[in-house]
XYZ file of C-alpha atoms in Angstrom:
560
model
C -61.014 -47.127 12.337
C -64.852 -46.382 12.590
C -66.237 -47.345 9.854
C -70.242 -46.294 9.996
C -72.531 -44.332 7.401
C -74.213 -42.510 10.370
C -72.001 -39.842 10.903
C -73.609 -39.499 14.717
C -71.412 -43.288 15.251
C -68.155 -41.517 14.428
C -69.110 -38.620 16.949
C -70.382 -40.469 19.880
C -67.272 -43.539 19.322
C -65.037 -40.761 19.433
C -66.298 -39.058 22.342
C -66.726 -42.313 24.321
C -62.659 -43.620 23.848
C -61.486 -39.921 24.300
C -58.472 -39.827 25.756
C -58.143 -43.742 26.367
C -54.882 -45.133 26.699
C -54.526 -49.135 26.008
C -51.013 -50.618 26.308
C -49.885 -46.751 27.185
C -50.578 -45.250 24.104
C -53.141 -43.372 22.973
C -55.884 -44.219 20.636
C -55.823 -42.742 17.226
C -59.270 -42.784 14.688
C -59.734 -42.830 11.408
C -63.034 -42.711 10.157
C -65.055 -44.191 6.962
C -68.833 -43.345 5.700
C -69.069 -46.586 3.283
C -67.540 -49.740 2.538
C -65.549 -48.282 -0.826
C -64.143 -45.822 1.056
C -63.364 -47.934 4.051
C -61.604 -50.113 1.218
C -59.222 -47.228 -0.150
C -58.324 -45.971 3.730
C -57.163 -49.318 4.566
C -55.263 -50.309 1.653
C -53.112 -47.246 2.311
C -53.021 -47.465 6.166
C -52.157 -50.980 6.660
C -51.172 -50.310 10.526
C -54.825 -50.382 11.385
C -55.683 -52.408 14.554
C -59.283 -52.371 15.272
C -62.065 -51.774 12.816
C -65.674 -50.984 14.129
C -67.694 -51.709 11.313
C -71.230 -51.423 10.898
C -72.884 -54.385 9.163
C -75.557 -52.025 7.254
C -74.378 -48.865 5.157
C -74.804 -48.370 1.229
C -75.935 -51.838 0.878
C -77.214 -54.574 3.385
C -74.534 -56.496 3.004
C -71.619 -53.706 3.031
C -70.457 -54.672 6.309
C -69.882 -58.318 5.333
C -68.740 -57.701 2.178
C -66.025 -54.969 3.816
C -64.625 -58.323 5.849
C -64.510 -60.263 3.025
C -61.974 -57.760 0.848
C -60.304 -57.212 4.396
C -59.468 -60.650 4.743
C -59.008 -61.988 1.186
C -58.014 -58.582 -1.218
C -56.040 -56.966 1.311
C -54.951 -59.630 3.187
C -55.256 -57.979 6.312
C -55.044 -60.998 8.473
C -53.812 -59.402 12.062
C -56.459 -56.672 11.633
C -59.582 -56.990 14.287
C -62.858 -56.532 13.429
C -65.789 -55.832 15.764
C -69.232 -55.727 14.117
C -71.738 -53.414 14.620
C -75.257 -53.115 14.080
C -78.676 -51.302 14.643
C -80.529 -54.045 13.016
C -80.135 -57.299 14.856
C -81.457 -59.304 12.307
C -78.328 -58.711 10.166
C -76.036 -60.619 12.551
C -73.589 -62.739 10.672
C -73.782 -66.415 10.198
C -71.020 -68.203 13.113
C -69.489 -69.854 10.146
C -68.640 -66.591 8.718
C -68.090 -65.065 12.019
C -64.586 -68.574 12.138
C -64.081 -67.994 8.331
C -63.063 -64.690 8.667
C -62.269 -64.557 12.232
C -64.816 -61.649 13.103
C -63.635 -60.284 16.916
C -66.823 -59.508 18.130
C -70.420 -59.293 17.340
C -72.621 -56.203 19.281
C -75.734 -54.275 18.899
C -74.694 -50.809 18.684
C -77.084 -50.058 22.024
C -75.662 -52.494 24.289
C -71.904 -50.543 23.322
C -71.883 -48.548 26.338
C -69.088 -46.391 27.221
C -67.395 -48.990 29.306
C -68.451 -51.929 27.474
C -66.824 -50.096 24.375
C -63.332 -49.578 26.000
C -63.555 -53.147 27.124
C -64.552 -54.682 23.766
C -61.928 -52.585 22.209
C -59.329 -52.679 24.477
C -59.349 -56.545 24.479
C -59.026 -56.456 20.418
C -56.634 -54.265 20.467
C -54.469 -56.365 22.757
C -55.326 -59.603 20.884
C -54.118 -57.123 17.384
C -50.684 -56.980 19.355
C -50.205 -60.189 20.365
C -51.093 -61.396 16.791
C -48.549 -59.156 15.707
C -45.982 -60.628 17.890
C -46.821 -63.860 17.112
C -46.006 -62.756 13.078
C -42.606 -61.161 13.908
C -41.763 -64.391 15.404
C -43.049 -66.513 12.916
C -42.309 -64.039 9.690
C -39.725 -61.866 10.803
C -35.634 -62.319 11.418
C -35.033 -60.272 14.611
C -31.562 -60.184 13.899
C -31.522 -58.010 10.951
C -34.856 -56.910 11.478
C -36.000 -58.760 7.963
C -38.653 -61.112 6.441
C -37.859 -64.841 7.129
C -38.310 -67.451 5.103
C -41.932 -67.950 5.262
C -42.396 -63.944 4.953
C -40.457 -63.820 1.530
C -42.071 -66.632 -0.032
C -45.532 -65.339 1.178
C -44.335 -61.688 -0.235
C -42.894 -63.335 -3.660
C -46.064 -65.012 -4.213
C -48.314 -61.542 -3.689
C -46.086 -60.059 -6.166
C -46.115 -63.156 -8.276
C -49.600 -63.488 -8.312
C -50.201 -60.078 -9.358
C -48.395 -60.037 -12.655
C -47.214 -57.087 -12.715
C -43.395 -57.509 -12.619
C -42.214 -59.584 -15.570
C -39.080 -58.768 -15.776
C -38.557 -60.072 -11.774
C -35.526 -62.311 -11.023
C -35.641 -64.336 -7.697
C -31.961 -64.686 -5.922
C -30.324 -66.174 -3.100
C -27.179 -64.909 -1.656
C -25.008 -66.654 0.188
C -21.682 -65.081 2.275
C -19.008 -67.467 1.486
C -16.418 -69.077 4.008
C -19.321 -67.334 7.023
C -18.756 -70.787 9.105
C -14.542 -69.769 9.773
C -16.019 -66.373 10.296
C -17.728 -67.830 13.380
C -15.376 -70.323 14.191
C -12.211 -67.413 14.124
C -14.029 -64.098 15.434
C -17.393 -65.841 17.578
C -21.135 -66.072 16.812
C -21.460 -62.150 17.873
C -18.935 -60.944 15.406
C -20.484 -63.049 12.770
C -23.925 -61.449 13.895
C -22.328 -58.809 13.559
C -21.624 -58.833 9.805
C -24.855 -59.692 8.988
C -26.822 -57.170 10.224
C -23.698 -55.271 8.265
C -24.935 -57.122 4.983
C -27.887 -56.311 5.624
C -27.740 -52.998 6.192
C -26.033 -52.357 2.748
C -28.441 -54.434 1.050
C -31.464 -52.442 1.893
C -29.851 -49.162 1.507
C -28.127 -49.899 -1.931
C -30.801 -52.246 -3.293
C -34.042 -49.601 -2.214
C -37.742 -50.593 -1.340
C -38.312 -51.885 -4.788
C -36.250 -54.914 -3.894
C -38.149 -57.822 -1.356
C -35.255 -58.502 0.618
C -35.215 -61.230 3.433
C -32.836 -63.504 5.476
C -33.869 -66.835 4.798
C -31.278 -68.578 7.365
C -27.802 -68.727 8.525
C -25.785 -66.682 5.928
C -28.162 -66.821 3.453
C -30.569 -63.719 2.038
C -33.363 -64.317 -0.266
C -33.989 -61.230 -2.876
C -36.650 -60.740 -5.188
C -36.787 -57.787 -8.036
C -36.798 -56.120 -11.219
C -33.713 -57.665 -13.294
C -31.425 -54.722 -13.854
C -31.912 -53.704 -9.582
C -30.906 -57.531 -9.229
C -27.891 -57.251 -11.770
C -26.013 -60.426 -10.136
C -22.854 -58.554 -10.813
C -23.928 -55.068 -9.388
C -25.309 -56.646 -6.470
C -22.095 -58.831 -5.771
C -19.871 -55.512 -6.521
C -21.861 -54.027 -3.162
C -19.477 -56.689 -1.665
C -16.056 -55.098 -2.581
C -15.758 -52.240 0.241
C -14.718 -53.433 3.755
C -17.810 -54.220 6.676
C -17.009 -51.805 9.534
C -17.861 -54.422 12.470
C -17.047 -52.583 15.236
C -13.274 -52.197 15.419
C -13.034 -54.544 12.681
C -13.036 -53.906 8.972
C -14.085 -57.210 7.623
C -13.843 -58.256 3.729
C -16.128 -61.102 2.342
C -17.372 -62.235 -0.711
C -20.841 -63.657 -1.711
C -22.063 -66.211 -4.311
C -25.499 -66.080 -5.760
C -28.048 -68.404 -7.221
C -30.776 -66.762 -9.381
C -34.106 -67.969 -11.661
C -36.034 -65.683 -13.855
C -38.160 -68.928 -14.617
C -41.122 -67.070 -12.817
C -43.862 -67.611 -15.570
C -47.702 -68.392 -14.768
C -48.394 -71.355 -12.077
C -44.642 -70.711 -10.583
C -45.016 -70.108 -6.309
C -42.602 -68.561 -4.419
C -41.536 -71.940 -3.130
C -40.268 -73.312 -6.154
C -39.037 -70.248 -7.627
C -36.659 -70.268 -4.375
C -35.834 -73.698 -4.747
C -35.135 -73.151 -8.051
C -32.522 -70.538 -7.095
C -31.192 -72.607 -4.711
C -30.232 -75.482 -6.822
C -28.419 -72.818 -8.900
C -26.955 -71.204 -5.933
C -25.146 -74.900 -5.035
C -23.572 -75.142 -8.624
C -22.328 -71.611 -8.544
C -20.685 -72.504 -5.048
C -19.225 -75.895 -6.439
C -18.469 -74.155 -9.344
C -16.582 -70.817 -8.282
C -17.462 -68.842 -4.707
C -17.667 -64.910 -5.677
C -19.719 -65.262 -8.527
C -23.287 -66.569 -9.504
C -25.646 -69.204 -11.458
C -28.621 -68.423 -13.670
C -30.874 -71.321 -13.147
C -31.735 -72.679 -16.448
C -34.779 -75.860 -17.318
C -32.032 -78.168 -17.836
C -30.816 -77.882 -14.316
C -34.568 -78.580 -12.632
C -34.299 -81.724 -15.094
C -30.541 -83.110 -14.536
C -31.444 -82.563 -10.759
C -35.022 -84.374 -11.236
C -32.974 -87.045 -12.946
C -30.763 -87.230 -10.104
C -33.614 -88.108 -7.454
C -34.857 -90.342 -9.796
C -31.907 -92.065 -10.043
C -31.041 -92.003 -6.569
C -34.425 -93.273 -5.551
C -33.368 -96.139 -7.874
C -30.676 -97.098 -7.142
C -31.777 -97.302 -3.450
C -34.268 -99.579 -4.484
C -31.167 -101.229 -6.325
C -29.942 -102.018 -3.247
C -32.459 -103.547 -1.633
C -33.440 -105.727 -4.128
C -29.785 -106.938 -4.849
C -29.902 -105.097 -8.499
C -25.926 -104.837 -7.393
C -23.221 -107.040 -8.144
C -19.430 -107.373 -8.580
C -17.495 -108.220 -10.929
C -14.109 -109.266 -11.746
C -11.024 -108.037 -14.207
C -7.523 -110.103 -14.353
C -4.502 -108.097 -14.363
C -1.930 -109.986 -15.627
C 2.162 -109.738 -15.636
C 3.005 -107.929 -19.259
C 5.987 -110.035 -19.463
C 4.616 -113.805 -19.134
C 1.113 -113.178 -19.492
C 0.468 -115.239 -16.553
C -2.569 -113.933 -13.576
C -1.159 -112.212 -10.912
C -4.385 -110.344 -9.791
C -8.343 -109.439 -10.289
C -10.018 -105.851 -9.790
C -13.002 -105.945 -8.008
C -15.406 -103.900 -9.932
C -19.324 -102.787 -9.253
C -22.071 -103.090 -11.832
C -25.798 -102.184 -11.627
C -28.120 -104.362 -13.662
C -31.567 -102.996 -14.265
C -34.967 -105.311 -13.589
C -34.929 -105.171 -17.619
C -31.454 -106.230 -18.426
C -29.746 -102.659 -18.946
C -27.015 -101.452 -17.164
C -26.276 -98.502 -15.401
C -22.601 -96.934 -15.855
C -20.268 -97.055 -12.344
C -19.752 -93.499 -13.503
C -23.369 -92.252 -13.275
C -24.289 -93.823 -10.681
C -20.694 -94.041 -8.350
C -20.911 -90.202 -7.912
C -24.670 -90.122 -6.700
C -23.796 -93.213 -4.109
C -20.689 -91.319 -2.842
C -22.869 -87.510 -2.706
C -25.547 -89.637 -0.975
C -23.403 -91.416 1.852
C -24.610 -94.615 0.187
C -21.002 -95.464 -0.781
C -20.384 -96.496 2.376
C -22.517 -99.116 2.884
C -21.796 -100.019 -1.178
C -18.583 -100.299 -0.102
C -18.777 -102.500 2.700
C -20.489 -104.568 0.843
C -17.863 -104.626 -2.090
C -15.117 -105.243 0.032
C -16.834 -108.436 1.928
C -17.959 -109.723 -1.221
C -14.563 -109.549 -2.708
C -12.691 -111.216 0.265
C -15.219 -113.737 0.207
C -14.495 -114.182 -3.257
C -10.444 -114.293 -2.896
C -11.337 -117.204 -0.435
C -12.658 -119.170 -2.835
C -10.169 -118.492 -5.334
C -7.202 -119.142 -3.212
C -9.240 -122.732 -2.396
C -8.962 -123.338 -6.033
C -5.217 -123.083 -5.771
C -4.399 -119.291 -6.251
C -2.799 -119.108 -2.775
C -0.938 -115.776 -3.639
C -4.102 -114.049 -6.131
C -4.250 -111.051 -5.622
C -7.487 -109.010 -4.923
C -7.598 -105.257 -5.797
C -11.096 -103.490 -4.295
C -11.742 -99.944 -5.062
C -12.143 -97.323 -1.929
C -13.895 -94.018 -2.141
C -12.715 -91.216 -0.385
C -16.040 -90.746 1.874
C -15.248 -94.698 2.660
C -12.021 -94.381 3.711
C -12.610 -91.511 5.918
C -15.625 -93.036 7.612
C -14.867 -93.904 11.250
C -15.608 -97.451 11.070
C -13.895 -98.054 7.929
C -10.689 -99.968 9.932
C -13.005 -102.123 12.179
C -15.137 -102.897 8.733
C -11.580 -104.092 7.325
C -10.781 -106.045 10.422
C -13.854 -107.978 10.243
C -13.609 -108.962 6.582
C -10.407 -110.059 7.100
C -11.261 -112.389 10.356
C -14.681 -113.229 8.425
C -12.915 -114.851 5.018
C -9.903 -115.717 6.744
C -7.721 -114.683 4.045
C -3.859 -113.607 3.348
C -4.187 -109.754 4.380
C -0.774 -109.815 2.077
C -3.822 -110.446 -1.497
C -5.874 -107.874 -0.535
C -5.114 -104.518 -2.011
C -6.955 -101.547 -1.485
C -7.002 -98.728 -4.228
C -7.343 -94.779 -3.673
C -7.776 -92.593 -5.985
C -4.813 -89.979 -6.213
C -7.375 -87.115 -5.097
C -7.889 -88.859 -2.133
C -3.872 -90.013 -1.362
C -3.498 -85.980 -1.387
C -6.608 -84.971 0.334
C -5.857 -84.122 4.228
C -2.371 -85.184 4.045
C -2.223 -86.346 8.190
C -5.482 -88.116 8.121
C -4.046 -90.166 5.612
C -0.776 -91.064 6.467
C -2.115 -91.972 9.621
C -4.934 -94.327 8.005
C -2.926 -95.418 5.700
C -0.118 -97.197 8.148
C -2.964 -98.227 10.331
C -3.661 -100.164 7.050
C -0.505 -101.560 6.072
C 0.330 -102.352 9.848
C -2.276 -105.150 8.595
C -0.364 -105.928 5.560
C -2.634 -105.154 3.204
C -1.386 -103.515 0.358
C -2.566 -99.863 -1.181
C -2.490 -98.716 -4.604
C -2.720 -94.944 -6.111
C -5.356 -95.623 -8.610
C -6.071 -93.172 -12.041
C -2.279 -91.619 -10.856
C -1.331 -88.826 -13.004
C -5.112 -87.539 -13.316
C -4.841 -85.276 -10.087
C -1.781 -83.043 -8.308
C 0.277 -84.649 -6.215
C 3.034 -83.284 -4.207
C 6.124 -85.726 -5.122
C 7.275 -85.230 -1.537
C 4.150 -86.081 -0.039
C 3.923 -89.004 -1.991
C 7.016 -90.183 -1.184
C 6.099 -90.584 2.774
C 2.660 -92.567 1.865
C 3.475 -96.471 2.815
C 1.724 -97.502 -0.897
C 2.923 -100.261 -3.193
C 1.485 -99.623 -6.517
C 0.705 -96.913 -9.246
C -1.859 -97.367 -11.535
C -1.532 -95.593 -15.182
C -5.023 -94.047 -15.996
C -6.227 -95.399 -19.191
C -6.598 -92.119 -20.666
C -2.648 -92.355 -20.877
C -2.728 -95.429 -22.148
C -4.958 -94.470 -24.925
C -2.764 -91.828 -26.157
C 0.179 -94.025 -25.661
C 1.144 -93.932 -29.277
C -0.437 -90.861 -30.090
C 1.187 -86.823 -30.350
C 0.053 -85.997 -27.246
C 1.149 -86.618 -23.861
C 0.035 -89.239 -22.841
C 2.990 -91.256 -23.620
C 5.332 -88.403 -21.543
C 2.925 -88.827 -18.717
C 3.032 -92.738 -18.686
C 7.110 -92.620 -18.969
C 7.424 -89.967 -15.841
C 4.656 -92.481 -13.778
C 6.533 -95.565 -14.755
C 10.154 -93.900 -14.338
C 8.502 -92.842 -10.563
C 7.436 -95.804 -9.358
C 10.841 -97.217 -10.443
C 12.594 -94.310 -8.312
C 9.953 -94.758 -5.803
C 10.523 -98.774 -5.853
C 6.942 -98.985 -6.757
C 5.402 -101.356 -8.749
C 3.462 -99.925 -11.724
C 0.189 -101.047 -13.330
C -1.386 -100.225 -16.711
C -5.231 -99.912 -17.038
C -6.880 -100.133 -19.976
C -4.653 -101.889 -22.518
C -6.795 -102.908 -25.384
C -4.058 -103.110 -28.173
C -0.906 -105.264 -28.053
C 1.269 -102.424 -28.932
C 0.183 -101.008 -26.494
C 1.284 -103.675 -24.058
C 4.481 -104.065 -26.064
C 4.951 -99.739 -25.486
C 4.454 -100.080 -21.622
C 6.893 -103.142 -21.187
C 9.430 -101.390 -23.335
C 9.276 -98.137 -20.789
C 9.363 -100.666 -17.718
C 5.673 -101.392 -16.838
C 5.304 -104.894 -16.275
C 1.848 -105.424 -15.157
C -1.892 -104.369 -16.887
C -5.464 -105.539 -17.297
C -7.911 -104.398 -20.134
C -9.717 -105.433 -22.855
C -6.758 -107.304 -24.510
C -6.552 -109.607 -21.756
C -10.490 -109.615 -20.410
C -13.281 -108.069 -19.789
C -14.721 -107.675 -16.215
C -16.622 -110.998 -15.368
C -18.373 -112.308 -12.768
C -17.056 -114.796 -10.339
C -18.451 -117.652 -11.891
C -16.997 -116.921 -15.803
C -13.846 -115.764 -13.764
C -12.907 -119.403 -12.812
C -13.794 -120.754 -16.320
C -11.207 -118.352 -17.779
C -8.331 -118.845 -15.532
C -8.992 -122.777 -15.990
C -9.484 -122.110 -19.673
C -5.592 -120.633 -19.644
C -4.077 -123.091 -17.602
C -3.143 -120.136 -14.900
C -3.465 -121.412 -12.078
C -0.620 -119.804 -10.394
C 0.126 -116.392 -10.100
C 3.416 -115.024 -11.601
């Protein structure tokens, strides 16, 4: 584009690069007679490579001005400019020559023919490689779409300029796309998403800023009733034509309208995405509106897990203790090891806030380690005191359990204590007894070919196949309190404790009650065969030290 208020410029620039050819195609002009109306030719031709600007036109500062509202208004960032001027005294400062990366600086007599093609030809190829630089930095070649960085620079234009209030932000995600690769290859899974994508921009139109943000995942951005998180997922019921393939997936969406003043395109995305990962966990095929309360509960959750890290290190964790007791003679047969978090000002945090966070984390590992040793350690001393055959029941998460070095972790606490392997008892939570059935039978005898013994813990709560059950190598069932509760109640409770107790008797299982706080209770459970229990009737959890005092308190110092 010449942009000049001499209208002899445009003739003689034009008649100079007649003809010319750089990178084998042909130069094209457009031409400008002021700033202003350099202004409107560029906002609606932004494929403009090379401006020649004069620095001098309407005003003395037109020129300068023109770079400024190239650079900042229009954002016209891979454009090149090369001044031009009759007037060498109006030569630009260097700074503002860097600040808004001016090409080249000339007089307008040294621009000879030749040194014209060569000043131009070299910012044209700079314009290109610029350009390629962007697609690889902005642009998916796959499905020939915005990346990331493009759609959050794009959604924070259109933020900016408050014109679309009504605009909802969305990620899409293609659900079960990894056993798409795995089944039909990385190609055929390429495949389908430059299929996706292909429907997307055709159904969805220009309006909509659409964009693959990574893997199987597009970002959208538009006008609410476009974005309709039902219409769009609908665009999902027909069949992908991949080649020879017709291919039927389903997509689940995260989406914020929370896109009020001082909201970027970042955190409106992130936003999305936190939505996006409760409407996977939640149900795949549908979709989340992301609401203030989630950006808090999940702000919580940092905070918490930031704490409790710190917990950690500063030994804010400890363990404590619960008897379980025979029903019959009320005599100790066993202790639950169970976790608390004390706070630096005396408060506690529940096991069931902050349990889940450890396990999402991977913390729970290390927790558990911990746990276990601690409790073993503890059993030693115990069994010193003269509870030779105490038994010690430690809690095992599912993430624990399944974590390679779980057995060797085991072996070592064992050699390290040098206690019976027969008192230690490890409890799983039914989920996990049912959760990749091999895996666990294998672990599982790998565990009792140590003689440790395993308990189903909370049984009753989850869905367990009776016949798989029946080939675990477990010793104990554990009644969830919430059965005990209702044990003398209408509701079911009582039913479900019966058909647990009558199964572990089929099963030649022992059975444990958790929870008991009421002697009829206790008295309900022994009539319908249970014949051990801990809870609240018999003690609270305690730590080691008030542990002893009670069992010398009693007089119980053996087992049952």
């Amino acid at each position: 584009m010449v942009i000049d208020d001499e209208p002899d410029v445009h003739r003689a620039t034009t008649f100079a690069l007649a003809g010319v050819k750089i990178l084998g195609r042909p130069l094209q002009f457009l031409h400008a007679y002021s700033a202003a109306e350099a202004t409107l030719l560029l906002a609606s031709e932004p494929d403009v490579a090379v401006v020649l600007l004069d620095v001098v036109m309407e005003r003395e500062d037109a020129g300068l001005a023109l770079v400024k509202t190239i650079r900042q208004d229009l954002r016209l960032a891979e454009l090149r400019i090369i001044l031009r001027t009759g007037q060498p005294g109006y030569a630009p400062e260097i700074e503002t020559i860097h600040d808004f990366d001016i090409n080249d600086y000339k007089t307008k007599s040294e621009l000879t023919r030749t040194k014209l093609y060569a000043t131009v030809t070299a910012a044209v190829r700079a314009y290109e490689q610029i350009r390629k630089l962007d697609q690889l930095a902005f642009y998916d070649r796959l499905c020939s779409l915005p990346n990331r960085n493009k759609f959050i620079d794009l959604s924070d234009e259109r933020l900016l300029s408050g014109q679309f209030t009504s605009d909802v932000i969305a990620i899409l995600d293609i659900d079960d796309f990894s056993e798409i690769n795995d089944a039909l290859g990385h190609q055929q899974g390429d495949r389908l998403l430059q299929a996706v994508a292909e429907r997307l921009k055709l159904e969805l139109g220009s309006d909509v800023i659409l964009a693959r943000l990574g893997g199987d995942t597009f970002g959208l951005m538009g006008d609410n009733c476009v974005l309709d998180p039902l219409t769009v997922l609908d665009l999902f019921r027909a069949p992908f034509k991949v080649q020879d393939d017709s291919m039927v997936v389903t997509a689940t969406m995260g989406l914020t309208q929370e896109l009020g003043p001082g909201i970027a395109g970042r955190d409106a995305l992130k936003d999305a995405n936190i939505a996006l990962k409760l409407a996977k966990k939640n149900r795949r095929g549908g979709f989340v509106m992301f609401s203030a309360q989630m950006g808090a509960d999940i702000r919580e959750r940092v905070r918490l897990l930031q704490a409790l890290r710190h917990a950690v290190e500063s030994e804010r964790l400890f363990v404590v203790y619960q008897p379980q007791v025979n029903l019959i003679s009320g005599k100790l047969v066993g202790v639950e090891a169970l976790i608390r978090w004390r706070n630096e000002d005396g408060s506690f945090v529940p096991p069931d806030r902050f349990i889940p966070l450890a396990e999402a984390s991977g913390m729970i590992v290390a927790i558990g380690d911990w746990v276990l040793r601690v409790s073993c350690m503890e059993l030693a001393r115990l069994q010193a005191l003269g509870l030779p055959d105490l038994r010690m029941s430690v809690n095992v998460s599912q993430i624990q359990f399944r974590h390679p070095g779980f057995l060797d972790k085991l072996r070592s606490a064992l050699t390290d204590t040098g206690i019976n392997p027969k008192c230690l008892e490890l409890e799983i939570t039914e989920s996990v007894a049912m959760d990749d059935p091999d895996f666990m039978l294998e672990t599982l005898h790998k565990v009792r070919k140590m003689d440790i013994s395993i308990a189903i813990d909370d049984f009753g709560t989850g869905y367990s196949s009776l016949s798989h059950l029946r080939q675990l190598p477990i010793d104990r069932l554990k009644i969830d309190r919430a059965f005990v509760t209702e044990l003398n109640s209408a509701v079911m409770g009582g039913h479900i404790a019966s058909m647990v107790i009558e199964l572990g008797r089929n099963l030649n299982l022992t059975v444990i009650a958790e929870g008991i706080e009421e002697e009829v209770q206790a008295q309900t459970l022994l009539k319908m065969g249970c014949h051990e229990g801990q809870g609240y009737l018999y003690a609270k959890p305690m730590v080691a030290p008030d542990l002893v005092k009670w069992i010398e308190a009693r007089g119980n110092n053996s087992p049952a």
